[in-house]
Amino acid sequence: MQLFIEYLLFQLLRLIILALPLKWVQRLGVKLADFAFIVLTKRRSIAVENLQHAFPEKTQEELEQIARNAFRNLGISICEFLWFPNLTPNILKKIVEHKNINLMIDGHKSGKGMIMLSGHFGNWELIALASAYVSQIPFTIIVKTQKNTLVDKVINHHRTIFGNKVIAMEFAVREILSTLKNGGIVAMVADQSAPKESVFVPFFGRDVATYQGPAIFALRSGAPVQMGIIIRKPDFTYDVIIEEIDTSDISEYNEANVLELTKRHTAVLEKYIRLYPDHWMWTHRRWKNIKKNSAKNILRETS
């Protein structure tokens, strides 16, 4: 019953948002985020604590303002996401500008598929939708299944309105390898907290457990790796930047190269978070596992 009530409330918010103009929806996201910043004290504390470690040179006032703006980014992104069914090609062209989409298109021409990484940065859902539409190359998006299956179904519908495909993370290994083998693009976020058995790489000055999956799939398949970044401008339009992750000197599939490639794509994401700290989801316990540990050899698991 609780899950059904959650679904009804979710659908009510979704229907209200779908009835509003986009500018109103974005402003609603700001208002909801400001309310959440006040009432979600635990998440606010996590955000500020994470920021204190990441930017020790900043004052407490500066850190709290970044945290508030990060809440706003998330609120706007959620409301925009719920509005996705109203998107048309003309609206996409008006609100999203790709600075170097040809880099992605050229990378896809390798014939080995491609891995497009991102983080919980800006409106990360919009970058997959818009980039796939502009390039006319559908993405296979790796997603985490929501506990509420009714809500999960609606969310995945929003992700696929322009032809993208979604695969649940827990069933993704074969689908990823198959997609890359057939020359497709696999999209995934690469900044979640990972188990202690993962590799540890530097992220804002601390060695943190990080998923090896993107690096393993890239090195196994020979697929190029790119990082997609979406930056929200003050007028609520977006710039999309694609950055290639250099793998020219680490093409062989082994543990050392998996670690090195994981370091490289994590460093690229950190670079953009430092430039736009209010775009990232600081409420996440990203540094939950920071103690160095022997990484489990998972190279055999996908053999």
XYZ file of C-alpha atoms in Angstrom:
303
model
C 0.000 0.000 0.000
C 2.821 2.414 0.853
C 4.433 1.914 -2.553
C 1.122 2.546 -4.287
C 0.580 5.770 -2.317
C 4.108 6.864 -3.251
C 3.273 6.132 -6.881
C 0.066 8.182 -6.719
C 1.911 11.156 -5.198
C 4.632 10.818 -7.814
C 2.051 10.770 -10.606
C 0.251 13.779 -9.125
C 3.473 15.815 -9.138
C 4.261 14.573 -12.639
C 0.850 15.566 -14.015
C 1.072 19.018 -12.425
C 4.512 19.538 -13.959
C 3.399 18.322 -17.387
C 0.636 20.951 -17.355
C 3.078 23.827 -16.773
C 5.383 25.749 -19.131
C 9.029 24.745 -18.867
C 10.116 28.050 -17.283
C 7.534 27.596 -14.526
C 8.693 24.025 -14.015
C 12.286 25.158 -13.555
C 11.255 27.839 -11.061
C 9.171 25.246 -9.217
C 12.305 23.110 -8.982
C 14.108 25.977 -7.258
C 11.283 26.478 -4.745
C 11.019 22.773 -3.947
C 14.797 22.584 -3.523
C 14.847 25.532 -1.124
C 12.171 23.795 0.947
C 14.132 20.524 0.872
C 17.292 22.345 1.967
C 15.461 23.457 5.107
C 13.699 20.208 6.030
C 16.169 17.540 4.864
C 18.716 18.333 7.543
C 20.570 15.018 7.242
C 21.149 15.420 3.499
C 22.117 19.053 3.991
C 24.691 18.032 6.596
C 26.122 15.358 4.283
C 26.456 17.911 1.489
C 28.209 20.479 3.668
C 30.521 17.857 5.185
C 31.499 16.584 1.726
C 32.156 20.136 0.589
C 34.320 20.853 3.642
C 36.632 17.998 2.648
C 36.603 18.908 -1.051
C 37.155 22.656 -0.636
C 38.961 23.251 2.682
C 40.023 26.707 1.473
C 36.416 27.984 1.309
C 34.554 29.639 4.173
C 31.591 27.975 5.863
C 29.293 30.552 4.300
C 30.622 29.757 0.822
C 30.210 26.025 1.385
C 26.634 26.385 2.573
C 25.799 28.493 -0.474
C 27.256 25.840 -2.776
C 25.212 23.212 -0.936
C 22.038 25.282 -1.322
C 22.694 25.754 -5.031
C 23.430 22.046 -5.418
C 20.003 21.320 -3.918
C 18.553 23.740 -6.463
C 20.355 22.014 -9.314
C 18.869 18.710 -8.229
C 15.388 20.197 -7.792
C 15.466 21.783 -11.241
C 16.796 18.581 -12.806
C 14.083 16.415 -11.244
C 11.313 18.753 -12.354
C 12.770 19.026 -15.857
C 12.989 15.246 -16.027
C 9.303 14.891 -15.156
C 8.568 17.371 -17.956
C 10.477 15.325 -20.568
C 7.364 13.984 -22.386
C 6.651 17.576 -23.453
C 10.035 17.900 -25.144
C 10.047 18.319 -28.907
C 12.997 18.546 -31.306
C 12.486 22.315 -31.538
C 12.532 22.741 -27.760
C 15.684 20.625 -27.498
C 17.423 22.804 -30.073
C 16.492 25.923 -28.103
C 17.586 24.750 -24.670
C 20.596 22.491 -25.385
C 23.704 23.464 -27.340
C 26.326 20.820 -28.062
C 29.760 22.409 -28.216
C 31.554 19.445 -29.817
C 29.056 16.711 -30.683
C 31.276 15.705 -33.620
C 33.783 14.307 -31.130
C 31.160 11.806 -30.028
C 30.069 11.043 -33.581
C 33.667 10.488 -34.695
C 34.369 8.293 -31.669
C 31.381 6.159 -32.542
C 32.841 5.571 -36.002
C 35.615 3.449 -34.483
C 33.369 0.446 -35.015
C 34.151 -0.819 -31.507
C 31.228 0.885 -29.857
C 31.721 3.630 -27.306
C 31.313 4.208 -23.593
C 29.810 7.568 -22.672
C 30.336 8.388 -19.012
C 28.833 11.144 -16.931
C 28.186 11.907 -13.288
C 25.300 13.178 -11.201
C 26.153 16.566 -12.625
C 23.850 19.217 -14.078
C 20.849 17.468 -15.588
C 22.595 14.180 -16.343
C 19.357 12.640 -17.646
C 19.012 15.381 -20.256
C 22.496 14.885 -21.669
C 21.763 11.290 -22.695
C 18.438 12.189 -24.241
C 19.671 15.279 -26.097
C 22.983 13.832 -27.289
C 21.342 10.716 -28.680
C 18.761 12.806 -30.509
C 21.233 15.317 -31.985
C 23.677 12.610 -33.110
C 20.886 10.255 -34.212
C 22.738 7.472 -32.389
C 20.595 5.830 -29.694
C 22.189 5.151 -26.324
C 21.919 2.030 -24.209
C 21.659 3.538 -20.720
C 22.651 1.528 -17.647
C 20.310 2.409 -14.795
C 19.699 1.508 -11.178
C 16.296 -0.058 -10.586
C 14.099 1.926 -8.192
C 12.520 0.144 -5.229
C 9.067 1.247 -6.363
C 8.569 -0.671 -9.603
C 5.599 1.475 -10.656
C 7.682 4.640 -10.362
C 10.619 2.871 -12.006
C 8.516 2.083 -15.080
C 7.518 5.738 -15.532
C 11.084 6.968 -15.034
C 12.399 4.579 -17.671
C 9.669 5.681 -20.080
C 10.915 9.250 -19.738
C 14.466 8.094 -20.467
C 13.469 6.435 -23.730
C 11.174 9.003 -25.367
C 13.704 9.743 -28.138
C 14.725 6.154 -28.788
C 17.234 5.346 -26.064
C 17.195 1.930 -24.402
C 17.555 1.248 -20.682
C 19.129 -1.790 -19.037
C 18.983 -2.493 -15.311
C 22.434 -2.454 -13.735
C 22.011 -5.894 -12.214
C 21.463 -7.477 -15.658
C 23.822 -5.287 -17.648
C 27.074 -7.206 -18.233
C 26.070 -9.247 -21.280
C 24.004 -6.410 -22.732
C 26.916 -3.974 -22.436
C 29.363 -6.330 -24.136
C 26.822 -7.118 -26.857
C 26.067 -3.433 -27.464
C 29.756 -2.562 -27.757
C 30.422 -5.550 -30.017
C 27.680 -4.296 -32.332
C 29.113 -0.772 -32.389
C 26.592 0.850 -30.046
C 26.980 3.509 -27.371
C 26.687 2.525 -23.710
C 25.953 5.385 -21.308
C 26.406 5.237 -17.541
C 27.139 7.456 -14.571
C 30.488 6.768 -12.959
C 30.436 8.569 -9.627
C 28.439 6.416 -7.216
C 29.823 5.137 -3.945
C 31.324 1.708 -4.587
C 31.950 -1.308 -2.316
C 35.262 -1.735 -0.510
C 36.169 -4.506 -2.958
C 36.409 -1.944 -5.771
C 39.514 -0.020 -6.810
C 40.532 3.079 -4.869
C 41.338 6.195 -6.886
C 41.918 9.851 -5.950
C 38.819 12.033 -5.846
C 39.103 15.450 -4.223
C 42.222 14.474 -2.320
C 40.984 11.188 -0.895
C 41.358 7.668 -2.256
C 37.791 6.481 -2.627
C 36.251 3.168 -3.707
C 35.186 3.495 -7.338
C 33.438 1.096 -9.696
C 35.755 -0.578 -12.203
C 33.021 -1.507 -14.658
C 33.482 1.306 -17.200
C 37.230 0.681 -17.444
C 36.826 -3.084 -17.659
C 34.275 -2.876 -20.459
C 36.346 -0.309 -22.355
C 39.562 -2.318 -22.189
C 37.876 -5.620 -22.965
C 36.134 -4.240 -26.031
C 38.615 -1.628 -27.210
C 35.803 0.931 -27.165
C 36.756 4.598 -26.793
C 35.670 6.325 -23.587
C 34.241 9.831 -23.402
C 32.886 11.993 -20.596
C 29.723 13.983 -21.232
C 29.228 17.143 -19.170
C 26.108 19.311 -19.188
C 26.322 22.840 -17.806
C 23.236 24.826 -16.855
C 23.462 28.521 -17.712
C 21.706 31.313 -15.771
C 18.898 31.438 -18.348
C 18.160 27.725 -17.771
C 19.605 26.629 -21.101
C 22.450 24.137 -21.349
C 25.869 23.650 -22.888
C 27.016 20.079 -23.500
C 30.744 19.356 -23.581
C 32.225 16.015 -24.629
C 35.753 15.125 -23.507
C 37.759 12.154 -24.725
C 39.482 10.003 -22.095
C 42.923 9.135 -23.447
C 43.464 5.367 -23.616
C 46.181 5.332 -26.279
C 48.831 4.077 -23.846
C 46.661 1.683 -21.822
C 44.895 -0.420 -24.441
C 45.862 -3.791 -22.937
C 43.279 -5.386 -20.643
C 44.864 -5.924 -17.221
C 44.410 -4.833 -13.611
C 46.927 -1.998 -13.766
C 45.242 -0.461 -16.799
C 41.781 -0.862 -15.283
C 43.018 1.136 -12.296
C 44.671 3.772 -14.494
C 41.629 4.283 -16.721
C 39.405 4.570 -13.651
C 41.758 7.250 -12.301
C 41.620 9.146 -15.578
C 37.871 9.342 -16.021
C 37.419 10.178 -12.330
C 39.934 13.021 -12.683
C 38.047 14.465 -15.658
C 34.800 14.499 -13.698
C 36.544 16.130 -10.723
C 37.888 18.846 -13.016
C 34.377 19.886 -14.026
C 33.001 19.606 -10.499
C 35.713 22.018 -9.351
C 34.670 24.427 -12.094
C 30.947 24.088 -11.327
C 30.669 22.739 -7.766
C 26.969 23.568 -7.456
C 26.206 21.244 -10.391
C 27.137 18.044 -8.526
C 25.067 15.959 -6.108
C 26.933 16.523 -2.840
C 24.115 14.885 -0.849
C 25.436 11.468 -1.900
C 27.773 9.594 0.484
C 30.469 9.331 -2.176
C 33.308 8.963 0.349
C 31.656 6.229 2.399
C 34.513 3.824 1.620
C 37.826 5.657 1.675
C 40.054 3.260 3.587
C 42.531 1.600 1.278
C 41.831 -2.063 0.788
C 42.923 -4.858 -1.479
C 40.814 -4.567 -4.591
C 39.004 -7.718 -5.567
C 40.099 -9.062 -8.895
C 36.916 -8.918 -10.926
C 38.626 -9.329 -14.278
C 37.630 -12.985 -14.256
C 33.991 -12.229 -13.451
C 33.284 -10.936 -16.955
C 35.441 -13.500 -18.747
